[in-house]
Amino acid sequence: MHQHTTADLYLRLSLDREGKTAIDRQEADCRAWAERNGLTVRKVHIDRGRSGYKNVSRKGFDAAITAATAGVVGVLVVWKLDRLSRKGIGEVGKALDDIGRVGGRLVSVMDGLDTQDDSARVTIAMLAELARNESRNLGMRVGSAKRYLRRRGQWIGGQPPYGLLVDPETKKLVHDPETAVYARLIADEALSGKALVHIARLLNERGVESARGGEWNSSSVMQLLRSPASPDSCRRPSTRSRQTGHAST
């Protein structure tokens, strides 16, 4: 028997830059809608830091769709339709068909859409395609900007590799006078065939703080060795710099 008085919430945030606040806001709005409409929230499914456009695993999405299409709940509530998916009507349409087949409903709170109203499907189809196009165009703009910065030899963004920092004027990677010598030490030890655990122990014995703070271990050393950096920004510090413990500039 279909549980028409129960609802599951699906919440998603692509980039968790706002911390927990953005997810909390989605949940509060969705819960308020459910309460106004006499529904009991059974479960909240969350995909934090997961794209709705790229082909990535979304366990929260899968669980939410499964519950709604199996008739475990009568209503699947999302904050906005683009939180559910940015893959267009292909994915959204299938979800609508599967949920509708068992007599369920999809509700998008901020869009004011409820598939209980037959006319909502047309609007949902339009919004689904708009979300897909928006993500595709954004990806094209970001890709173009990154290619431009790479051609200029500038850092494309994010945390610079250990031992390097971004020059505020040129936006290029330069040696960090505090950590470059240790980055070179790690590279030299690794190239000489030393085990990662040995390198971590060596750094800890010297009182060197890891890239994320605290002590080094084999995993943090491996992560550093895999960090991307352009050849121009990874030149070996001078002999004098390595001896004195400061990177050349």
Short mmCIF file of C-alpha atoms in Angstrom, two decimals:
data_model
loop_
_atom_site.label_atom_id
_atom_site.label_comp_id
_atom_site.label_asym_id
_atom_site.label_seq_id
_atom_site.Cartn_x
_atom_site.Cartn_y
_atom_site.Cartn_z
CA MET A 1 0.00 0.00 0.00
CA HIS A 2 1.37 3.41 -0.98
CA GLN A 3 2.33 5.71 1.87
CA HIS A 4 0.60 8.88 0.65
CA THR A 5 1.16 10.74 3.92
CA THR A 6 4.93 10.25 4.07
CA ALA A 7 7.69 12.03 2.17
CA ASP A 8 11.42 11.73 1.65
CA LEU A 9 13.59 14.77 1.05
CA TYR A 10 16.48 14.86 -1.43
CA LEU A 11 19.11 17.56 -0.88
CA ARG A 12 22.20 18.22 -2.98
CA LEU A 13 25.04 20.71 -3.11
CA SER A 14 27.67 20.57 -5.88
CA LEU A 15 30.37 22.57 -4.12
CA ASP A 16 30.27 22.64 -0.35
CA ARG A 17 31.73 26.16 -0.16
CA GLU A 18 28.99 27.39 2.13
CA GLY A 19 29.58 24.56 4.55
CA LYS A 20 26.53 22.99 6.15
CA THR A 21 24.38 26.12 5.90
CA ALA A 22 23.18 25.61 2.31
CA ILE A 23 22.06 22.04 2.97
CA ASP A 24 20.37 23.14 6.19
CA ARG A 25 18.46 25.83 4.31
CA GLN A 26 17.24 23.34 1.73
CA GLU A 27 16.11 20.95 4.46
CA ALA A 28 14.33 23.66 6.45
CA ASP A 29 12.36 24.84 3.41
CA CYS A 30 11.45 21.30 2.38
CA ARG A 31 10.38 20.33 5.90
CA ALA A 32 8.26 23.47 6.17
CA TRP A 33 6.49 22.58 2.91
CA ALA A 34 5.88 19.03 4.12
CA GLU A 35 4.44 20.28 7.41
CA ARG A 36 2.14 22.76 5.68
CA ASN A 37 0.82 19.96 3.51
CA GLY A 38 0.30 17.44 6.31
CA LEU A 39 3.16 15.11 5.34
CA THR A 40 5.52 13.26 7.66
CA VAL A 41 9.17 13.30 6.61
CA ARG A 42 10.46 9.75 6.73
CA LYS A 43 14.07 10.24 5.65
CA VAL A 44 16.45 12.88 4.29
CA HIS A 45 18.80 11.83 1.48
CA ILE A 46 21.85 14.04 0.95
CA ASP A 47 24.51 14.28 -1.75
CA ARG A 48 27.06 16.79 -0.53
CA GLY A 49 29.70 17.98 -2.99
CA ARG A 50 28.22 15.90 -5.84
CA SER A 51 27.45 17.26 -9.30
CA GLY A 52 23.99 16.80 -10.73
CA TYR A 53 25.41 17.11 -14.27
CA LYS A 54 28.51 14.93 -14.37
CA ASN A 55 28.43 11.16 -14.46
CA VAL A 56 29.33 10.64 -10.82
CA SER A 57 27.94 8.33 -8.18
CA ARG A 58 25.13 9.87 -6.12
CA LYS A 59 24.10 7.49 -3.39
CA GLY A 60 21.58 9.93 -1.95
CA PHE A 61 19.88 10.34 -5.33
CA ASP A 62 19.74 6.59 -5.91
CA ALA A 63 18.26 5.94 -2.46
CA ALA A 64 15.68 8.73 -2.83
CA ILE A 65 14.52 7.53 -6.26
CA THR A 66 14.38 3.92 -5.06
CA ALA A 67 12.18 4.86 -2.11
CA ALA A 68 9.82 6.90 -4.27
CA THR A 69 9.56 4.37 -7.12
CA ALA A 70 9.10 1.43 -4.77
CA GLY A 71 6.17 3.12 -3.06
CA VAL A 72 7.95 3.37 0.29
CA VAL A 73 6.93 7.04 0.37
CA GLY A 74 4.23 8.90 -1.50
CA VAL A 75 6.14 12.11 -2.16
CA LEU A 76 9.73 12.96 -3.05
CA VAL A 77 10.49 16.58 -2.14
CA VAL A 78 13.40 18.61 -3.53
CA TRP A 79 14.30 22.22 -2.84
CA LYS A 80 14.61 23.05 -6.56
CA LEU A 81 14.41 20.82 -9.60
CA ASP A 82 18.09 21.40 -10.44
CA ARG A 83 18.96 19.87 -7.05
CA LEU A 84 17.43 16.61 -8.29
CA SER A 85 19.31 16.56 -11.60
CA ARG A 86 21.04 18.69 -14.21
CA LYS A 87 21.08 15.99 -16.87
CA GLY A 88 17.96 17.18 -18.63
CA ILE A 89 14.65 15.54 -19.34
CA GLY A 90 16.35 12.19 -19.99
CA GLU A 91 17.02 11.54 -16.31
CA VAL A 92 14.25 13.70 -14.88
CA GLY A 93 11.64 12.29 -17.23
CA LYS A 94 12.50 8.72 -16.29
CA ALA A 95 12.21 9.63 -12.61
CA LEU A 96 8.80 11.21 -13.23
CA ASP A 97 7.57 8.14 -15.12
CA ASP A 98 8.79 5.70 -12.48
CA ILE A 99 7.38 7.74 -9.58
CA GLY A 100 4.07 8.31 -11.36
CA ARG A 101 3.75 4.61 -12.19
CA VAL A 102 3.34 3.79 -8.49
CA GLY A 103 1.08 6.76 -7.84
CA GLY A 104 3.75 8.94 -6.26
CA ARG A 105 4.49 12.64 -6.57
CA LEU A 106 7.57 14.79 -7.12
CA VAL A 107 7.55 18.23 -5.51
CA SER A 108 9.97 21.10 -6.16
CA VAL A 109 9.41 23.58 -3.35
CA MET A 110 11.10 26.72 -4.69
CA ASP A 111 9.78 26.16 -8.22
CA GLY A 112 6.25 25.72 -6.89
CA LEU A 113 5.81 22.47 -8.82
CA ASP A 114 3.90 19.36 -7.80
CA THR A 115 3.34 16.50 -10.24
CA GLN A 116 -0.06 16.00 -8.64
CA ASP A 117 -0.94 18.74 -11.12
CA ASP A 118 -0.74 17.22 -14.61
CA SER A 119 0.38 20.51 -16.15
CA ALA A 120 3.50 20.57 -13.94
CA ARG A 121 5.26 18.04 -16.17
CA VAL A 122 5.59 20.52 -19.05
CA THR A 123 7.23 23.09 -16.78
CA ILE A 124 9.47 20.43 -15.24
CA ALA A 125 10.63 19.36 -18.71
CA MET A 126 11.51 22.94 -19.58
CA LEU A 127 13.37 23.56 -16.29
CA ALA A 128 15.23 20.26 -16.61
CA GLU A 129 16.57 21.23 -20.03
CA LEU A 130 17.43 24.74 -18.85
CA ALA A 131 19.44 23.28 -15.95
CA ARG A 132 21.28 20.94 -18.32
CA ASN A 133 22.15 23.75 -20.73
CA GLU A 134 23.24 25.99 -17.87
CA SER A 135 25.66 23.34 -16.58
CA ARG A 136 26.97 22.60 -20.07
CA ASN A 137 27.61 26.28 -20.79
CA LEU A 138 29.24 26.79 -17.41
CA GLY A 139 31.54 23.84 -18.07
CA MET A 140 32.53 25.35 -21.42
CA ARG A 141 33.29 28.74 -19.84
CA VAL A 142 35.31 27.22 -17.00
CA GLY A 143 37.24 25.01 -19.42
CA SER A 144 38.03 27.98 -21.66
CA ALA A 145 39.22 30.05 -18.69
CA LYS A 146 41.49 27.24 -17.48
CA ARG A 147 43.04 26.78 -20.93
CA TYR A 148 43.68 30.53 -21.11
CA LEU A 149 45.41 30.56 -17.72
CA ARG A 150 47.51 27.52 -18.60
CA ARG A 151 48.72 29.16 -21.81
CA ARG A 152 49.84 32.13 -19.73
CA GLY A 153 51.57 29.84 -17.26
CA GLN A 154 49.22 30.91 -14.47
CA TRP A 155 47.77 28.75 -11.71
CA ILE A 156 44.20 27.77 -12.54
CA GLY A 157 42.96 27.83 -8.97
CA GLY A 158 42.64 25.75 -5.87
CA GLN A 159 45.27 24.87 -3.28
CA PRO A 160 48.80 25.12 -4.76
CA PRO A 161 51.03 22.04 -4.47
CA TYR A 162 53.09 21.77 -1.29
CA GLY A 163 56.27 23.80 -1.61
CA LEU A 164 54.73 26.35 -3.94
CA LEU A 165 52.52 29.40 -3.64
CA VAL A 166 50.78 31.76 -6.04
CA ASP A 167 52.49 35.07 -6.75
CA PRO A 168 49.79 37.71 -6.15
CA GLU A 169 50.96 39.83 -9.10
CA THR A 170 51.77 37.30 -11.83
CA LYS A 171 49.36 34.59 -10.61
CA LYS A 172 52.10 32.07 -11.37
CA LEU A 173 53.43 29.39 -9.04
CA VAL A 174 56.65 30.29 -7.22
CA HIS A 175 58.61 28.59 -4.47
CA ASP A 176 57.27 28.94 -0.96
CA PRO A 177 60.30 29.97 1.12
CA GLU A 178 58.91 28.05 4.10
CA THR A 179 58.20 24.67 2.51
CA ALA A 180 60.00 24.40 -0.86
CA VAL A 181 63.12 22.86 0.66
CA TYR A 182 61.04 20.10 2.25
CA ALA A 183 59.15 19.45 -1.00
CA ARG A 184 62.51 18.98 -2.71
CA LEU A 185 63.69 16.72 0.13
CA ILE A 186 60.62 14.52 -0.33
CA ALA A 187 61.16 14.34 -4.10
CA ASP A 188 64.85 13.49 -3.70
CA GLU A 189 64.14 10.77 -1.14
CA ALA A 190 61.38 9.27 -3.28
CA LEU A 191 63.56 9.30 -6.41
CA SER A 192 66.31 7.53 -4.49
CA GLY A 193 63.89 4.70 -3.76
CA LYS A 194 63.14 5.42 -0.11
CA ALA A 195 59.87 4.06 1.25
CA LEU A 196 57.07 6.50 1.91
CA VAL A 197 56.97 5.56 5.58
CA HIS A 198 60.69 6.34 5.82
CA ILE A 199 60.15 9.78 4.26
CA ALA A 200 57.27 10.51 6.64
CA ARG A 201 59.40 9.49 9.63
CA LEU A 202 62.26 11.71 8.45
CA LEU A 203 59.99 14.74 8.18
CA ASN A 204 58.40 14.10 11.55
CA GLU A 205 61.82 13.74 13.19
CA ARG A 206 62.74 17.17 11.82
CA GLY A 207 59.53 18.67 13.19
CA VAL A 208 58.15 19.52 9.74
CA GLU A 209 54.37 20.01 9.73
CA SER A 210 52.45 18.22 7.01
CA ALA A 211 50.61 20.07 4.24
CA ARG A 212 47.33 19.82 6.17
CA GLY A 213 48.86 20.25 9.60
CA GLY A 214 49.98 17.61 12.05
CA GLU A 215 52.38 14.76 11.38
CA TRP A 216 53.26 13.14 8.09
CA ASN A 217 52.33 9.58 7.14
CA SER A 218 52.72 7.49 3.99
CA SER A 219 49.38 8.69 2.61
CA SER A 220 50.18 12.39 2.98
CA VAL A 221 53.57 11.86 1.34
CA MET A 222 51.97 9.99 -1.55
CA GLN A 223 49.38 12.75 -2.01
CA LEU A 224 52.14 15.35 -2.22
CA LEU A 225 54.09 13.34 -4.79
CA ARG A 226 50.99 13.15 -6.97
CA SER A 227 50.22 16.88 -6.73
CA PRO A 228 50.14 18.61 -10.14
CA ALA A 229 52.53 21.47 -10.90
CA SER A 230 53.86 23.01 -14.08
CA PRO A 231 57.50 22.27 -15.01
CA ASP A 232 58.42 25.96 -14.87
CA SER A 233 57.28 26.21 -11.26
CA CYS A 234 59.08 23.10 -10.05
CA ARG A 235 62.67 23.99 -10.77
CA ARG A 236 65.12 22.55 -8.28
CA PRO A 237 66.15 25.09 -5.63
CA SER A 238 69.78 26.09 -5.72
CA THR A 239 72.37 24.11 -3.70
CA ARG A 240 72.84 27.06 -1.39
CA SER A 241 69.09 27.29 -0.82
CA ARG A 242 68.83 23.62 0.09
CA GLN A 243 71.73 23.91 2.49
CA THR A 244 70.34 26.95 4.26
CA GLY A 245 66.77 25.61 4.32
CA HIS A 246 65.30 28.33 2.10
CA ALA A 247 64.03 28.07 -1.45
CA SER A 248 65.54 30.15 -4.24
CA THR A 249 63.35 32.89 -5.66
#
